[in-house]
Amino acid sequence: MAYDRDNVFAKILRGEIPCQRVYEDDHALAFHDINPLAPVHVLIVPKGEYVSMDDFSSRASTDQVAGFFRAVGATARTLGLPADGYRFLANTGVHGHQEVPHFHVHIFGGAPLGRMLQKVQAR
Ligand code: AMP
């Protein structure tokens, strides 16, 4: 799948759409999700043009991968989440229910989050 430069996170990275910024460095930008599913729900996006986790993990340089995951950890620390814990996930592709085609990690926290997923039956 080719990268779509008109996706909403590309527009946020270019400053064309506002966001509630939490953290930023050379590798990544973190901002609050517009439709939070937990008391804390933040998205971290790499600054490079990657469609998904699959795209990022296969094409990004070692520096970009390391820098991005350090930014995820730094974002969680900025939010004060490590003491009580948090969850991060990356929806990927159709089965992963990825809606925005720019790789991103969700961080959830601020309350007990329950089990990781409701059991899903094979179809
Ligand atoms: P995903 O299903 O992993 O692609 O999730 C995309 C997420 O982006 C959803 O949780 C949306 O609420 C969030 N989202 C969409 N547009 C915006 C926006 N303009 N600012 C912040 N979050 C957004």
JSON list of C-alpha atoms and ligand atoms in Angstrom, two decimals:
[
{"chain": "A", "resi": 1, "resn": "MET", "atom": "CA", "xyz": [0.00, 0.00, 0.00]},
{"chain": "A", "resi": 2, "resn": "ALA", "atom": "CA", "xyz": [1.44, 3.37, -1.05]},
{"chain": "A", "resi": 3, "resn": "TYR", "atom": "CA", "xyz": [1.72, 6.11, 1.57]},
{"chain": "A", "resi": 4, "resn": "ASP", "atom": "CA", "xyz": [-1.12, 8.67, 1.34]},
{"chain": "A", "resi": 5, "resn": "ARG", "atom": "CA", "xyz": [0.24, 12.15, 2.08]},
{"chain": "A", "resi": 6, "resn": "ASP", "atom": "CA", "xyz": [-3.30, 13.40, 2.74]},
{"chain": "A", "resi": 7, "resn": "ASN", "atom": "CA", "xyz": [-3.89, 11.15, 5.77]},
{"chain": "A", "resi": 8, "resn": "VAL", "atom": "CA", "xyz": [-4.84, 13.01, 8.95]},
{"chain": "A", "resi": 9, "resn": "PHE", "atom": "CA", "xyz": [-1.58, 12.31, 10.79]},
{"chain": "A", "resi": 10, "resn": "ALA", "atom": "CA", "xyz": [0.48, 13.58, 7.84]},
{"chain": "A", "resi": 11, "resn": "LYS", "atom": "CA", "xyz": [-1.54, 16.80, 8.05]},
{"chain": "A", "resi": 12, "resn": "ILE", "atom": "CA", "xyz": [-0.91, 17.02, 11.81]},
{"chain": "A", "resi": 13, "resn": "LEU", "atom": "CA", "xyz": [2.84, 16.49, 11.23]},
{"chain": "A", "resi": 14, "resn": "ARG", "atom": "CA", "xyz": [2.83, 19.31, 8.65]},
{"chain": "A", "resi": 15, "resn": "GLY", "atom": "CA", "xyz": [0.93, 21.57, 11.07]},
{"chain": "A", "resi": 16, "resn": "GLU", "atom": "CA", "xyz": [-2.12, 21.78, 8.79]},
{"chain": "A", "resi": 17, "resn": "ILE", "atom": "CA", "xyz": [-4.40, 20.32, 11.49]},
{"chain": "A", "resi": 18, "resn": "PRO", "atom": "CA", "xyz": [-3.98, 21.18, 15.18]},
{"chain": "A", "resi": 19, "resn": "CYS", "atom": "CA", "xyz": [-3.20, 18.63, 17.85]},
{"chain": "A", "resi": 20, "resn": "GLN", "atom": "CA", "xyz": [-2.78, 18.57, 21.62]},
{"chain": "A", "resi": 21, "resn": "ARG", "atom": "CA", "xyz": [0.95, 17.89, 21.68]},
{"chain": "A", "resi": 22, "resn": "VAL", "atom": "CA", "xyz": [2.43, 15.83, 24.53]},
{"chain": "A", "resi": 23, "resn": "TYR", "atom": "CA", "xyz": [5.96, 15.14, 23.32]},
{"chain": "A", "resi": 24, "resn": "GLU", "atom": "CA", "xyz": [8.11, 15.76, 20.26]},
{"chain": "A", "resi": 25, "resn": "ASP", "atom": "CA", "xyz": [11.65, 14.99, 19.18]},
{"chain": "A", "resi": 26, "resn": "ASP", "atom": "CA", "xyz": [13.50, 14.39, 15.89]},
{"chain": "A", "resi": 27, "resn": "HIS", "atom": "CA", "xyz": [11.85, 11.00, 15.43]},
{"chain": "A", "resi": 28, "resn": "ALA", "atom": "CA", "xyz": [8.29, 11.30, 16.63]},
{"chain": "A", "resi": 29, "resn": "LEU", "atom": "CA", "xyz": [5.34, 13.44, 17.64]},
{"chain": "A", "resi": 30, "resn": "ALA", "atom": "CA", "xyz": [2.92, 12.44, 20.42]},
{"chain": "A", "resi": 31, "resn": "PHE", "atom": "CA", "xyz": [-0.52, 13.97, 20.88]},
{"chain": "A", "resi": 32, "resn": "HIS", "atom": "CA", "xyz": [-3.83, 13.23, 22.61]},
{"chain": "A", "resi": 33, "resn": "ASP", "atom": "CA", "xyz": [-6.31, 11.06, 20.72]},
{"chain": "A", "resi": 34, "resn": "ILE", "atom": "CA", "xyz": [-9.34, 13.10, 19.63]},
{"chain": "A", "resi": 35, "resn": "ASN", "atom": "CA", "xyz": [-11.68, 10.32, 20.82]},
{"chain": "A", "resi": 36, "resn": "PRO", "atom": "CA", "xyz": [-10.06, 8.97, 24.01]},
{"chain": "A", "resi": 37, "resn": "LEU", "atom": "CA", "xyz": [-10.87, 5.41, 25.08]},
{"chain": "A", "resi": 38, "resn": "ALA", "atom": "CA", "xyz": [-9.18, 5.72, 28.50]},
{"chain": "A", "resi": 39, "resn": "PRO", "atom": "CA", "xyz": [-8.41, 8.57, 30.94]},
{"chain": "A", "resi": 40, "resn": "VAL", "atom": "CA", "xyz": [-5.08, 8.90, 29.13]},
{"chain": "A", "resi": 41, "resn": "HIS", "atom": "CA", "xyz": [-5.05, 8.02, 25.41]},
{"chain": "A", "resi": 42, "resn": "VAL", "atom": "CA", "xyz": [-2.14, 9.34, 23.40]},
{"chain": "A", "resi": 43, "resn": "LEU", "atom": "CA", "xyz": [-0.88, 8.58, 19.90]},
{"chain": "A", "resi": 44, "resn": "ILE", "atom": "CA", "xyz": [2.78, 8.52, 18.91]},
{"chain": "A", "resi": 45, "resn": "VAL", "atom": "CA", "xyz": [3.60, 8.84, 15.22]},
{"chain": "A", "resi": 46, "resn": "PRO", "atom": "CA", "xyz": [7.00, 8.64, 13.53]},
{"chain": "A", "resi": 47, "resn": "LYS", "atom": "CA", "xyz": [7.96, 11.67, 11.45]},
{"chain": "A", "resi": 48, "resn": "GLY", "atom": "CA", "xyz": [8.78, 9.53, 8.42]},
{"chain": "A", "resi": 49, "resn": "GLU", "atom": "CA", "xyz": [6.25, 8.33, 5.88]},
{"chain": "A", "resi": 50, "resn": "TYR", "atom": "CA", "xyz": [5.31, 4.80, 6.98]},
{"chain": "A", "resi": 51, "resn": "VAL", "atom": "CA", "xyz": [1.89, 3.28, 6.41]},
{"chain": "A", "resi": 52, "resn": "SER", "atom": "CA", "xyz": [1.86, 0.69, 9.17]},
{"chain": "A", "resi": 53, "resn": "MET", "atom": "CA", "xyz": [3.87, -1.34, 11.68]},
{"chain": "A", "resi": 54, "resn": "ASP", "atom": "CA", "xyz": [4.64, -3.75, 8.85]},
{"chain": "A", "resi": 55, "resn": "ASP", "atom": "CA", "xyz": [5.95, -0.94, 6.64]},
{"chain": "A", "resi": 56, "resn": "PHE", "atom": "CA", "xyz": [7.90, 0.71, 9.48]},
{"chain": "A", "resi": 57, "resn": "SER", "atom": "CA", "xyz": [9.54, -2.47, 10.75]},
{"chain": "A", "resi": 58, "resn": "SER", "atom": "CA", "xyz": [10.65, -3.47, 7.26]},
{"chain": "A", "resi": 59, "resn": "ARG", "atom": "CA", "xyz": [11.77, -0.11, 5.78]},
{"chain": "A", "resi": 60, "resn": "ALA", "atom": "CA", "xyz": [12.80, 2.20, 8.62]},
{"chain": "A", "resi": 61, "resn": "SER", "atom": "CA", "xyz": [16.47, 2.48, 9.56]},
{"chain": "A", "resi": 62, "resn": "THR", "atom": "CA", "xyz": [17.75, 1.07, 12.82]},
{"chain": "A", "resi": 63, "resn": "ASP", "atom": "CA", "xyz": [18.15, 4.66, 14.06]},
{"chain": "A", "resi": 64, "resn": "GLN", "atom": "CA", "xyz": [14.54, 5.49, 13.19]},
{"chain": "A", "resi": 65, "resn": "VAL", "atom": "CA", "xyz": [13.20, 2.34, 14.88]},
{"chain": "A", "resi": 66, "resn": "ALA", "atom": "CA", "xyz": [15.26, 2.94, 18.01]},
{"chain": "A", "resi": 67, "resn": "GLY", "atom": "CA", "xyz": [14.42, 6.65, 18.07]},
{"chain": "A", "resi": 68, "resn": "PHE", "atom": "CA", "xyz": [10.72, 5.96, 17.66]},
{"chain": "A", "resi": 69, "resn": "PHE", "atom": "CA", "xyz": [10.52, 3.42, 20.49]},
{"chain": "A", "resi": 70, "resn": "ARG", "atom": "CA", "xyz": [12.54, 5.69, 22.75]},
{"chain": "A", "resi": 71, "resn": "ALA", "atom": "CA", "xyz": [9.97, 8.38, 21.97]},
{"chain": "A", "resi": 72, "resn": "VAL", "atom": "CA", "xyz": [7.14, 6.02, 22.99]},
{"chain": "A", "resi": 73, "resn": "GLY", "atom": "CA", "xyz": [8.83, 5.46, 26.34]},
{"chain": "A", "resi": 74, "resn": "ALA", "atom": "CA", "xyz": [9.60, 9.15, 26.77]},
{"chain": "A", "resi": 75, "resn": "THR", "atom": "CA", "xyz": [5.96, 10.02, 26.04]},
{"chain": "A", "resi": 76, "resn": "ALA", "atom": "CA", "xyz": [4.77, 7.61, 28.73]},
{"chain": "A", "resi": 77, "resn": "ARG", "atom": "CA", "xyz": [7.24, 9.11, 31.20]},
{"chain": "A", "resi": 78, "resn": "THR", "atom": "CA", "xyz": [6.14, 12.65, 30.27]},
{"chain": "A", "resi": 79, "resn": "LEU", "atom": "CA", "xyz": [2.60, 11.59, 31.17]},
{"chain": "A", "resi": 80, "resn": "GLY", "atom": "CA", "xyz": [3.73, 10.03, 34.47]},
{"chain": "A", "resi": 81, "resn": "LEU", "atom": "CA", "xyz": [2.43, 6.60, 33.44]},
{"chain": "A", "resi": 82, "resn": "PRO", "atom": "CA", "xyz": [5.22, 4.14, 34.33]},
{"chain": "A", "resi": 83, "resn": "ALA", "atom": "CA", "xyz": [4.52, 4.17, 38.09]},
{"chain": "A", "resi": 84, "resn": "ASP", "atom": "CA", "xyz": [1.04, 2.64, 37.74]},
{"chain": "A", "resi": 85, "resn": "GLY", "atom": "CA", "xyz": [1.57, 1.09, 34.32]},
{"chain": "A", "resi": 86, "resn": "TYR", "atom": "CA", "xyz": [0.08, 1.51, 30.90]},
{"chain": "A", "resi": 87, "resn": "ARG", "atom": "CA", "xyz": [-0.60, -0.30, 27.63]},
{"chain": "A", "resi": 88, "resn": "PHE", "atom": "CA", "xyz": [0.61, 0.39, 24.14]},
{"chain": "A", "resi": 89, "resn": "LEU", "atom": "CA", "xyz": [-0.57, -1.11, 20.88]},
{"chain": "A", "resi": 90, "resn": "ALA", "atom": "CA", "xyz": [-0.37, -0.61, 17.14]},
{"chain": "A", "resi": 91, "resn": "ASN", "atom": "CA", "xyz": [-3.40, -1.57, 15.07]},
{"chain": "A", "resi": 92, "resn": "THR", "atom": "CA", "xyz": [-2.17, -2.92, 11.76]},
{"chain": "A", "resi": 93, "resn": "GLY", "atom": "CA", "xyz": [-4.10, -3.52, 8.55]},
{"chain": "A", "resi": 94, "resn": "VAL", "atom": "CA", "xyz": [-7.65, -4.77, 8.12]},
{"chain": "A", "resi": 95, "resn": "HIS", "atom": "CA", "xyz": [-7.76, -7.43, 10.85]},
{"chain": "A", "resi": 96, "resn": "GLY", "atom": "CA", "xyz": [-5.98, -5.02, 13.20]},
{"chain": "A", "resi": 97, "resn": "HIS", "atom": "CA", "xyz": [-8.68, -2.40, 12.46]},
{"chain": "A", "resi": 98, "resn": "GLN", "atom": "CA", "xyz": [-6.17, 0.31, 11.52]},
{"chain": "A", "resi": 99, "resn": "GLU", "atom": "CA", "xyz": [-8.11, 3.43, 10.48]},
{"chain": "A", "resi": 100, "resn": "VAL", "atom": "CA", "xyz": [-5.36, 5.97, 9.81]},
{"chain": "A", "resi": 101, "resn": "PRO", "atom": "CA", "xyz": [-2.72, 4.80, 7.28]},
{"chain": "A", "resi": 102, "resn": "HIS", "atom": "CA", "xyz": [0.29, 6.40, 9.00]},
{"chain": "A", "resi": 103, "resn": "PHE", "atom": "CA", "xyz": [2.03, 4.08, 11.49]},
{"chain": "A", "resi": 104, "resn": "HIS", "atom": "CA", "xyz": [1.13, 5.01, 15.07]},
{"chain": "A", "resi": 105, "resn": "VAL", "atom": "CA", "xyz": [1.24, 3.57, 18.56]},
{"chain": "A", "resi": 106, "resn": "HIS", "atom": "CA", "xyz": [-1.57, 4.12, 21.04]},
{"chain": "A", "resi": 107, "resn": "ILE", "atom": "CA", "xyz": [-0.73, 4.57, 24.73]},
{"chain": "A", "resi": 108, "resn": "PHE", "atom": "CA", "xyz": [-3.54, 3.98, 27.22]},
{"chain": "A", "resi": 109, "resn": "GLY", "atom": "CA", "xyz": [-3.38, 4.60, 30.95]},
{"chain": "A", "resi": 110, "resn": "GLY", "atom": "CA", "xyz": [-4.69, 6.53, 33.92]},
{"chain": "A", "resi": 111, "resn": "ALA", "atom": "CA", "xyz": [-6.85, 3.64, 35.24]},
{"chain": "A", "resi": 112, "resn": "PRO", "atom": "CA", "xyz": [-6.83, -0.17, 35.34]},
{"chain": "A", "resi": 113, "resn": "LEU", "atom": "CA", "xyz": [-7.40, -1.26, 31.74]},
{"chain": "A", "resi": 114, "resn": "GLY", "atom": "CA", "xyz": [-8.71, -4.78, 32.22]},
{"chain": "A", "resi": 115, "resn": "ARG", "atom": "CA", "xyz": [-7.63, -7.76, 30.15]},
{"chain": "A", "resi": 116, "resn": "MET", "atom": "CA", "xyz": [-5.83, -6.99, 26.94]},
{"chain": "A", "resi": 117, "resn": "LEU", "atom": "CA", "xyz": [-8.58, -8.09, 24.53]},
{"chain": "A", "resi": 118, "resn": "GLN", "atom": "CA", "xyz": [-11.96, -9.75, 24.51]},
{"chain": "A", "resi": 119, "resn": "LYS", "atom": "CA", "xyz": [-11.62, -13.26, 23.15]},
{"chain": "A", "resi": 120, "resn": "VAL", "atom": "CA", "xyz": [-12.03, -13.26, 19.36]},
{"chain": "A", "resi": 121, "resn": "GLN", "atom": "CA", "xyz": [-13.42, -16.31, 17.53]},
{"chain": "A", "resi": 122, "resn": "ALA", "atom": "CA", "xyz": [-11.96, -17.44, 14.20]},
{"chain": "A", "resi": 123, "resn": "ARG", "atom": "CA", "xyz": [-14.24, -16.74, 11.24]},
{"chain": "B", "resi": 1, "resn": "AMP", "atom": "P1", "xyz": [-6.34, 3.36, 14.45]},
{"chain": "B", "resi": 1, "resn": "AMP", "atom": "O1", "xyz": [-7.61, 2.53, 14.40]},
{"chain": "B", "resi": 1, "resn": "AMP", "atom": "O2", "xyz": [-5.27, 2.65, 15.23]},
{"chain": "B", "resi": 1, "resn": "AMP", "atom": "O3", "xyz": [-5.89, 3.77, 13.07]},
{"chain": "B", "resi": 1, "resn": "AMP", "atom": "O4", "xyz": [-6.69, 4.65, 15.29]},
{"chain": "B", "resi": 1, "resn": "AMP", "atom": "C1", "xyz": [-6.72, 5.95, 14.78]},
{"chain": "B", "resi": 1, "resn": "AMP", "atom": "C2", "xyz": [-6.96, 6.87, 15.94]},
{"chain": "B", "resi": 1, "resn": "AMP", "atom": "O5", "xyz": [-6.76, 8.19, 15.49]},
{"chain": "B", "resi": 1, "resn": "AMP", "atom": "C3", "xyz": [-8.37, 6.81, 16.56]},
{"chain": "B", "resi": 1, "resn": "AMP", "atom": "O6", "xyz": [-8.27, 6.46, 17.93]},
{"chain": "B", "resi": 1, "resn": "AMP", "atom": "C4", "xyz": [-8.92, 8.23, 16.35]},
{"chain": "B", "resi": 1, "resn": "AMP", "atom": "O7", "xyz": [-9.70, 8.66, 17.43]},
{"chain": "B", "resi": 1, "resn": "AMP", "atom": "C5", "xyz": [-7.62, 9.04, 16.21]},
{"chain": "B", "resi": 1, "resn": "AMP", "atom": "N1", "xyz": [-7.73, 10.28, 15.48]},
{"chain": "B", "resi": 1, "resn": "AMP", "atom": "C6", "xyz": [-8.30, 10.49, 14.26]},
{"chain": "B", "resi": 1, "resn": "AMP", "atom": "N2", "xyz": [-8.19, 11.78, 13.89]},
{"chain": "B", "resi": 1, "resn": "AMP", "atom": "C7", "xyz": [-7.51, 12.41, 14.90]},
{"chain": "B", "resi": 1, "resn": "AMP", "atom": "C8", "xyz": [-7.10, 13.75, 15.12]},
{"chain": "B", "resi": 1, "resn": "AMP", "atom": "N3", "xyz": [-7.33, 14.74, 14.22]},
{"chain": "B", "resi": 1, "resn": "AMP", "atom": "N4", "xyz": [-6.44, 14.05, 16.26]},
{"chain": "B", "resi": 1, "resn": "AMP", "atom": "C9", "xyz": [-6.20, 13.08, 17.18]},
{"chain": "B", "resi": 1, "resn": "AMP", "atom": "N5", "xyz": [-6.58, 11.79, 17.03]},
{"chain": "B", "resi": 1, "resn": "AMP", "atom": "C10", "xyz": [-7.24, 11.46, 15.90]}
]
